Short mmCIF file of C-alpha atoms in Angstrom, two decimals:
data_model
loop_
_atom_site.label_atom_id
_atom_site.label_comp_id
_atom_site.label_asym_id
_atom_site.label_seq_id
_atom_site.Cartn_x
_atom_site.Cartn_y
_atom_site.Cartn_z
CA GLY A 1 1.47 13.91 -11.84
CA ASP A 2 -0.74 12.07 -9.41
CA SER A 3 0.33 12.03 -5.79
CA VAL A 4 -0.75 11.97 -2.17
CA THR A 5 0.73 14.05 0.62
CA GLN A 6 0.02 13.23 4.22
CA MET A 7 1.16 14.75 7.47
CA GLU A 8 4.51 13.74 8.83
CA GLY A 9 4.66 11.57 11.89
CA PRO A 10 5.13 10.16 14.29
CA VAL A 11 2.01 11.13 16.17
CA THR A 12 1.65 10.26 19.85
CA LEU A 13 -1.69 10.63 21.59
CA SER A 14 -3.18 9.69 24.92
CA GLU A 15 -6.05 7.23 24.96
CA GLU A 16 -9.43 8.87 24.24
CA ALA A 17 -7.83 11.85 22.50
CA PHE A 18 -9.11 13.18 19.17
CA LEU A 19 -7.17 12.16 16.08
CA THR A 20 -6.72 13.99 12.79
CA ILE A 21 -4.29 12.86 10.11
CA ASN A 22 -4.19 15.24 7.17
CA CYS A 23 -4.12 14.02 3.58
CA THR A 24 -4.19 16.06 0.39
CA TYR A 25 -3.96 14.83 -3.15
CA THR A 26 -3.08 15.85 -6.67
CA ALA A 27 -4.83 14.01 -9.46
CA THR A 28 -4.89 14.42 -13.21
CA GLY A 29 -8.25 12.71 -13.36
CA TYR A 30 -11.08 11.79 -11.05
CA PRO A 31 -9.84 9.70 -8.12
CA SER A 32 -11.21 7.36 -5.53
CA LEU A 33 -9.62 7.90 -2.13
CA PHE A 34 -8.61 5.40 0.54
CA TRP A 35 -7.13 5.04 3.97
CA TYR A 36 -5.14 1.88 4.64
CA VAL A 37 -3.79 0.84 8.03
CA GLN A 38 -0.74 -1.28 8.81
CA TYR A 39 -0.57 -2.84 12.25
CA PRO A 40 2.85 -3.91 13.55
CA GLY A 41 4.20 -6.92 11.66
CA GLU A 42 1.27 -7.06 9.26
CA GLY A 43 0.47 -6.03 5.71
CA LEU A 44 -1.77 -3.11 4.88
CA GLN A 45 -5.51 -3.46 5.14
CA LEU A 46 -8.27 -1.21 3.91
CA LEU A 47 -9.70 1.03 6.62
CA LEU A 48 -12.17 3.10 4.61
CA LYS A 49 -12.77 4.58 1.18
CA ALA A 50 -14.76 7.20 -0.72
CA THR A 51 -15.35 7.14 -4.45
CA LYS A 52 -16.85 10.55 -5.19
CA ALA A 53 -16.85 14.09 -3.91
CA ASP A 54 -18.62 14.68 -0.57
CA ASP A 55 -18.74 10.96 0.19
CA LYS A 56 -17.84 10.03 3.74
CA GLY A 57 -16.04 6.77 4.39
CA SER A 58 -16.27 5.30 7.86
CA ASN A 59 -15.12 2.20 9.72
CA LYS A 60 -14.16 1.27 13.31
CA GLY A 61 -14.93 4.81 14.49
CA PHE A 62 -12.70 6.40 11.85
CA GLU A 63 -14.12 8.82 9.29
CA ALA A 64 -12.86 10.72 6.26
CA THR A 65 -14.74 12.99 3.84
CA TYR A 66 -13.79 13.41 0.20
CA ARG A 67 -13.41 17.16 -0.28
CA LYS A 68 -12.91 18.00 -3.93
CA GLU A 69 -12.73 21.77 -3.35
CA THR A 70 -9.75 21.40 -1.02
CA THR A 71 -8.43 18.14 -2.59
CA SER A 72 -8.35 16.59 0.85
CA PHE A 73 -9.31 13.37 2.62
CA HIS A 74 -8.42 13.88 6.27
CA LEU A 75 -8.74 10.94 8.65
CA GLU A 76 -10.46 11.55 11.99
CA LYS A 77 -11.44 9.60 15.08
CA GLY A 78 -13.11 11.05 18.09
CA SER A 79 -11.55 8.84 20.75
CA VAL A 80 -8.48 6.75 19.99
CA GLN A 81 -7.58 3.52 21.72
CA VAL A 82 -4.25 1.82 22.34
CA SER A 83 -5.25 -0.75 19.71
CA ASP A 84 -5.31 2.02 17.06
CA SER A 85 -1.53 2.26 17.22
CA ALA A 86 -0.42 1.61 13.66
CA VAL A 87 0.82 3.28 10.49
CA TYR A 88 -1.88 4.95 8.39
CA PHE A 89 -1.57 5.43 4.64
CA CYS A 90 -3.67 7.68 2.45
CA ALA A 91 -4.02 6.52 -1.15
CA LEU A 92 -5.74 7.29 -4.41
CA ILE A 93 -6.54 5.54 -7.65
CA LEU A 94 -7.85 7.26 -10.73
CA ASN A 95 -11.03 6.05 -12.36
CA THR A 96 -8.83 4.90 -15.24
CA GLY A 97 -7.44 2.39 -12.75
CA ASN A 98 -3.78 2.34 -13.65
CA GLN A 99 -2.27 2.12 -10.19
CA PHE A 100 -2.64 3.16 -6.59
CA TYR A 101 -0.62 6.10 -5.27
CA PHE A 102 0.21 5.98 -1.58
CA GLY A 103 1.33 8.64 0.84
CA THR A 104 4.43 8.08 2.94
CA GLY A 105 2.45 6.91 5.96
CA THR A 106 1.83 8.42 9.38
CA SER A 107 2.81 6.44 12.45
CA LEU A 108 0.38 6.71 15.35
CA THR A 109 1.15 5.62 18.89
CA VAL A 110 -1.60 5.75 21.50
CA ILE A 111 -0.47 5.62 25.12
CA PRO A 112 -2.72 4.54 28.01
CA LYS B 1 -10.60 -17.81 2.64
CA ALA B 2 -6.82 -17.72 2.68
CA GLY B 3 -5.18 -14.33 2.36
CA VAL B 4 -2.24 -13.22 0.29
CA THR B 5 0.83 -15.30 1.07
CA GLN B 6 4.36 -14.06 0.57
CA THR B 7 7.53 -16.09 0.87
CA PRO B 8 10.08 -15.86 2.26
CA ARG B 9 9.17 -13.51 5.09
CA TYR B 10 12.76 -12.55 5.84
CA LEU B 11 15.96 -12.87 3.93
CA ILE B 12 19.49 -11.53 4.01
CA LYS B 13 21.61 -11.14 0.90
CA THR B 14 24.89 -9.51 0.01
CA ARG B 15 25.55 -6.89 -2.62
CA GLY B 16 25.67 -8.24 -6.14
CA GLN B 17 23.49 -11.27 -5.42
CA GLN B 18 20.01 -11.74 -6.78
CA VAL B 19 16.77 -12.57 -5.02
CA THR B 20 13.41 -14.01 -5.96
CA LEU B 21 10.28 -13.32 -3.94
CA SER B 22 7.01 -15.18 -4.29
CA CYS B 23 3.39 -14.12 -3.87
CA SER B 24 0.26 -16.25 -3.89
CA PRO B 25 -2.85 -14.10 -4.26
CA ILE B 26 -6.27 -14.70 -2.83
CA SER B 27 -8.05 -17.43 -4.72
CA GLY B 28 -9.88 -15.96 -7.70
CA HIS B 29 -7.86 -12.75 -7.77
CA ARG B 30 -6.15 -12.24 -11.12
CA SER B 31 -4.26 -9.03 -10.41
CA VAL B 32 -1.04 -8.94 -8.42
CA SER B 33 0.84 -5.74 -7.66
CA TRP B 34 4.20 -5.30 -6.00
CA TYR B 35 5.33 -2.41 -3.81
CA GLN B 36 8.57 -1.47 -2.14
CA GLN B 37 8.14 -0.01 1.34
CA THR B 38 10.91 2.00 2.96
CA PRO B 39 10.73 4.33 5.98
CA GLY B 40 11.45 7.49 4.05
CA GLN B 41 9.60 6.78 0.79
CA GLY B 42 6.49 4.97 1.93
CA LEU B 43 5.07 2.58 -0.67
CA GLN B 44 6.55 2.79 -4.13
CA PHE B 45 4.77 0.95 -6.94
CA LEU B 46 6.92 -1.60 -8.75
CA PHE B 47 4.59 -3.30 -11.21
CA GLU B 48 1.25 -4.98 -11.70
CA TYR B 49 0.44 -8.24 -13.42
CA PHE B 50 -2.95 -9.26 -14.66
CA SER B 51 -3.63 -12.56 -16.39
CA GLU B 52 0.11 -13.21 -16.82
CA THR B 53 0.73 -9.84 -18.51
CA GLN B 54 2.53 -6.88 -17.03
CA ARG B 55 -0.11 -4.20 -17.06
CA ASN B 56 1.74 -1.32 -15.49
CA LYS B 57 5.23 -0.55 -14.28
CA GLY B 58 6.64 1.95 -11.81
CA ASN B 59 9.82 3.92 -12.00
CA PHE B 60 12.38 1.31 -10.99
CA PRO B 61 15.50 0.16 -12.83
CA GLY B 62 15.52 -2.92 -15.02
CA ARG B 63 17.14 -4.92 -12.21
CA PHE B 64 13.63 -5.28 -10.86
CA SER B 65 11.51 -7.71 -12.82
CA GLY B 66 8.52 -9.91 -12.30
CA ARG B 67 6.23 -12.45 -13.80
CA GLN B 68 2.90 -14.08 -13.21
CA PHE B 69 1.96 -17.67 -13.75
CA SER B 70 -1.26 -19.17 -15.08
CA ASN B 71 -2.46 -19.84 -11.51
CA SER B 72 -2.01 -16.09 -10.77
CA ARG B 73 0.95 -16.67 -8.47
CA SER B 74 3.62 -14.07 -9.03
CA GLU B 75 7.33 -13.74 -8.50
CA MET B 76 9.55 -10.71 -8.49
CA ASN B 77 13.27 -10.79 -9.00
CA VAL B 78 15.93 -8.28 -8.12
CA SER B 79 19.33 -8.82 -9.70
CA THR B 80 22.69 -7.30 -8.75
CA LEU B 81 21.45 -6.26 -5.33
CA GLU B 82 22.43 -2.90 -3.89
CA LEU B 83 22.36 -1.70 -0.30
CA GLY B 84 19.48 0.61 -1.18
CA ASP B 85 17.32 -2.37 -2.13
CA SER B 86 16.89 -3.20 1.55
CA ALA B 87 13.17 -2.82 2.14
CA LEU B 88 9.89 -4.52 2.84
CA TYR B 89 8.44 -5.84 -0.42
CA LEU B 90 4.69 -6.03 -0.36
CA CYS B 91 2.45 -7.95 -2.70
CA ALA B 92 -1.19 -7.04 -3.15
CA SER B 93 -3.93 -8.84 -5.02
CA SER B 94 -7.26 -7.66 -6.33
CA LEU B 95 -10.16 -9.08 -8.24
CA VAL B 96 -9.76 -6.90 -11.28
CA ALA B 97 -6.97 -5.02 -12.95
CA GLY B 98 -5.70 -1.89 -11.26
CA GLY B 99 -7.74 -2.44 -8.16
CA LEU B 100 -10.76 -0.90 -9.81
CA ALA B 101 -12.95 -2.93 -7.50
CA GLY B 102 -11.69 -0.54 -4.89
CA GLU B 103 -9.57 -2.66 -2.64
CA LEU B 104 -6.14 -4.16 -2.59
CA PHE B 105 -5.45 -7.11 -0.30
CA PHE B 106 -1.91 -7.11 0.99
CA GLY B 107 0.38 -9.84 2.17
CA GLU B 108 2.60 -9.42 5.22
CA GLY B 109 5.60 -8.74 3.05
CA SER B 110 9.10 -10.05 2.48
CA ARG B 111 11.74 -8.14 4.37
CA LEU B 112 14.98 -8.02 2.41
CA THR B 113 18.22 -6.93 3.99
CA VAL B 114 21.21 -6.37 1.74
CA LEU B 115 24.61 -6.36 3.41
#
């Protein structure tokens, strides 16, 4: 079936450190890939997306590249800030558009 | 424009009771999806409604049900509550069915505690 697997948390980093959160997927069709972020006490909001292989999504200094050959969509940021502390969810939806599949989330804490 | 609004934000129930949660989508959005969020399972898809019709359903027991009204507002109901139903219930709206437009807009959720 269709699914998303992302790295277990929690992740704790110092401010200005480099961030990578791994995400791999299994899809029976051709998916679009997303990263959503959930700040404390809030709902999820879209961080970035990529709709086809080799596309790079980017937003707020975060980037992720759709790698079909490795079925991956790893999230990266070169220099994290305290305000990036949140839970990050990788997700996919097939081009048939039935439903989104979310990973279990990775909690990130950035310390000054 | 106003975002997705969920009510109530917090509620406490006891086992065996039932609960109804409400979601008002962004104006103009016709699709409403519901998710259950728990620490160990992440987001689990419950169901999606589009134009008052259930379009898709996740793998949850029949105790979980929902509906959508002509103004696109949606409710979900959980009957005969169990301890394991304690979770954050998230509603998400999108312009078109299945989020094919590429983005879901989430509410802040309704946190249900079952004692």
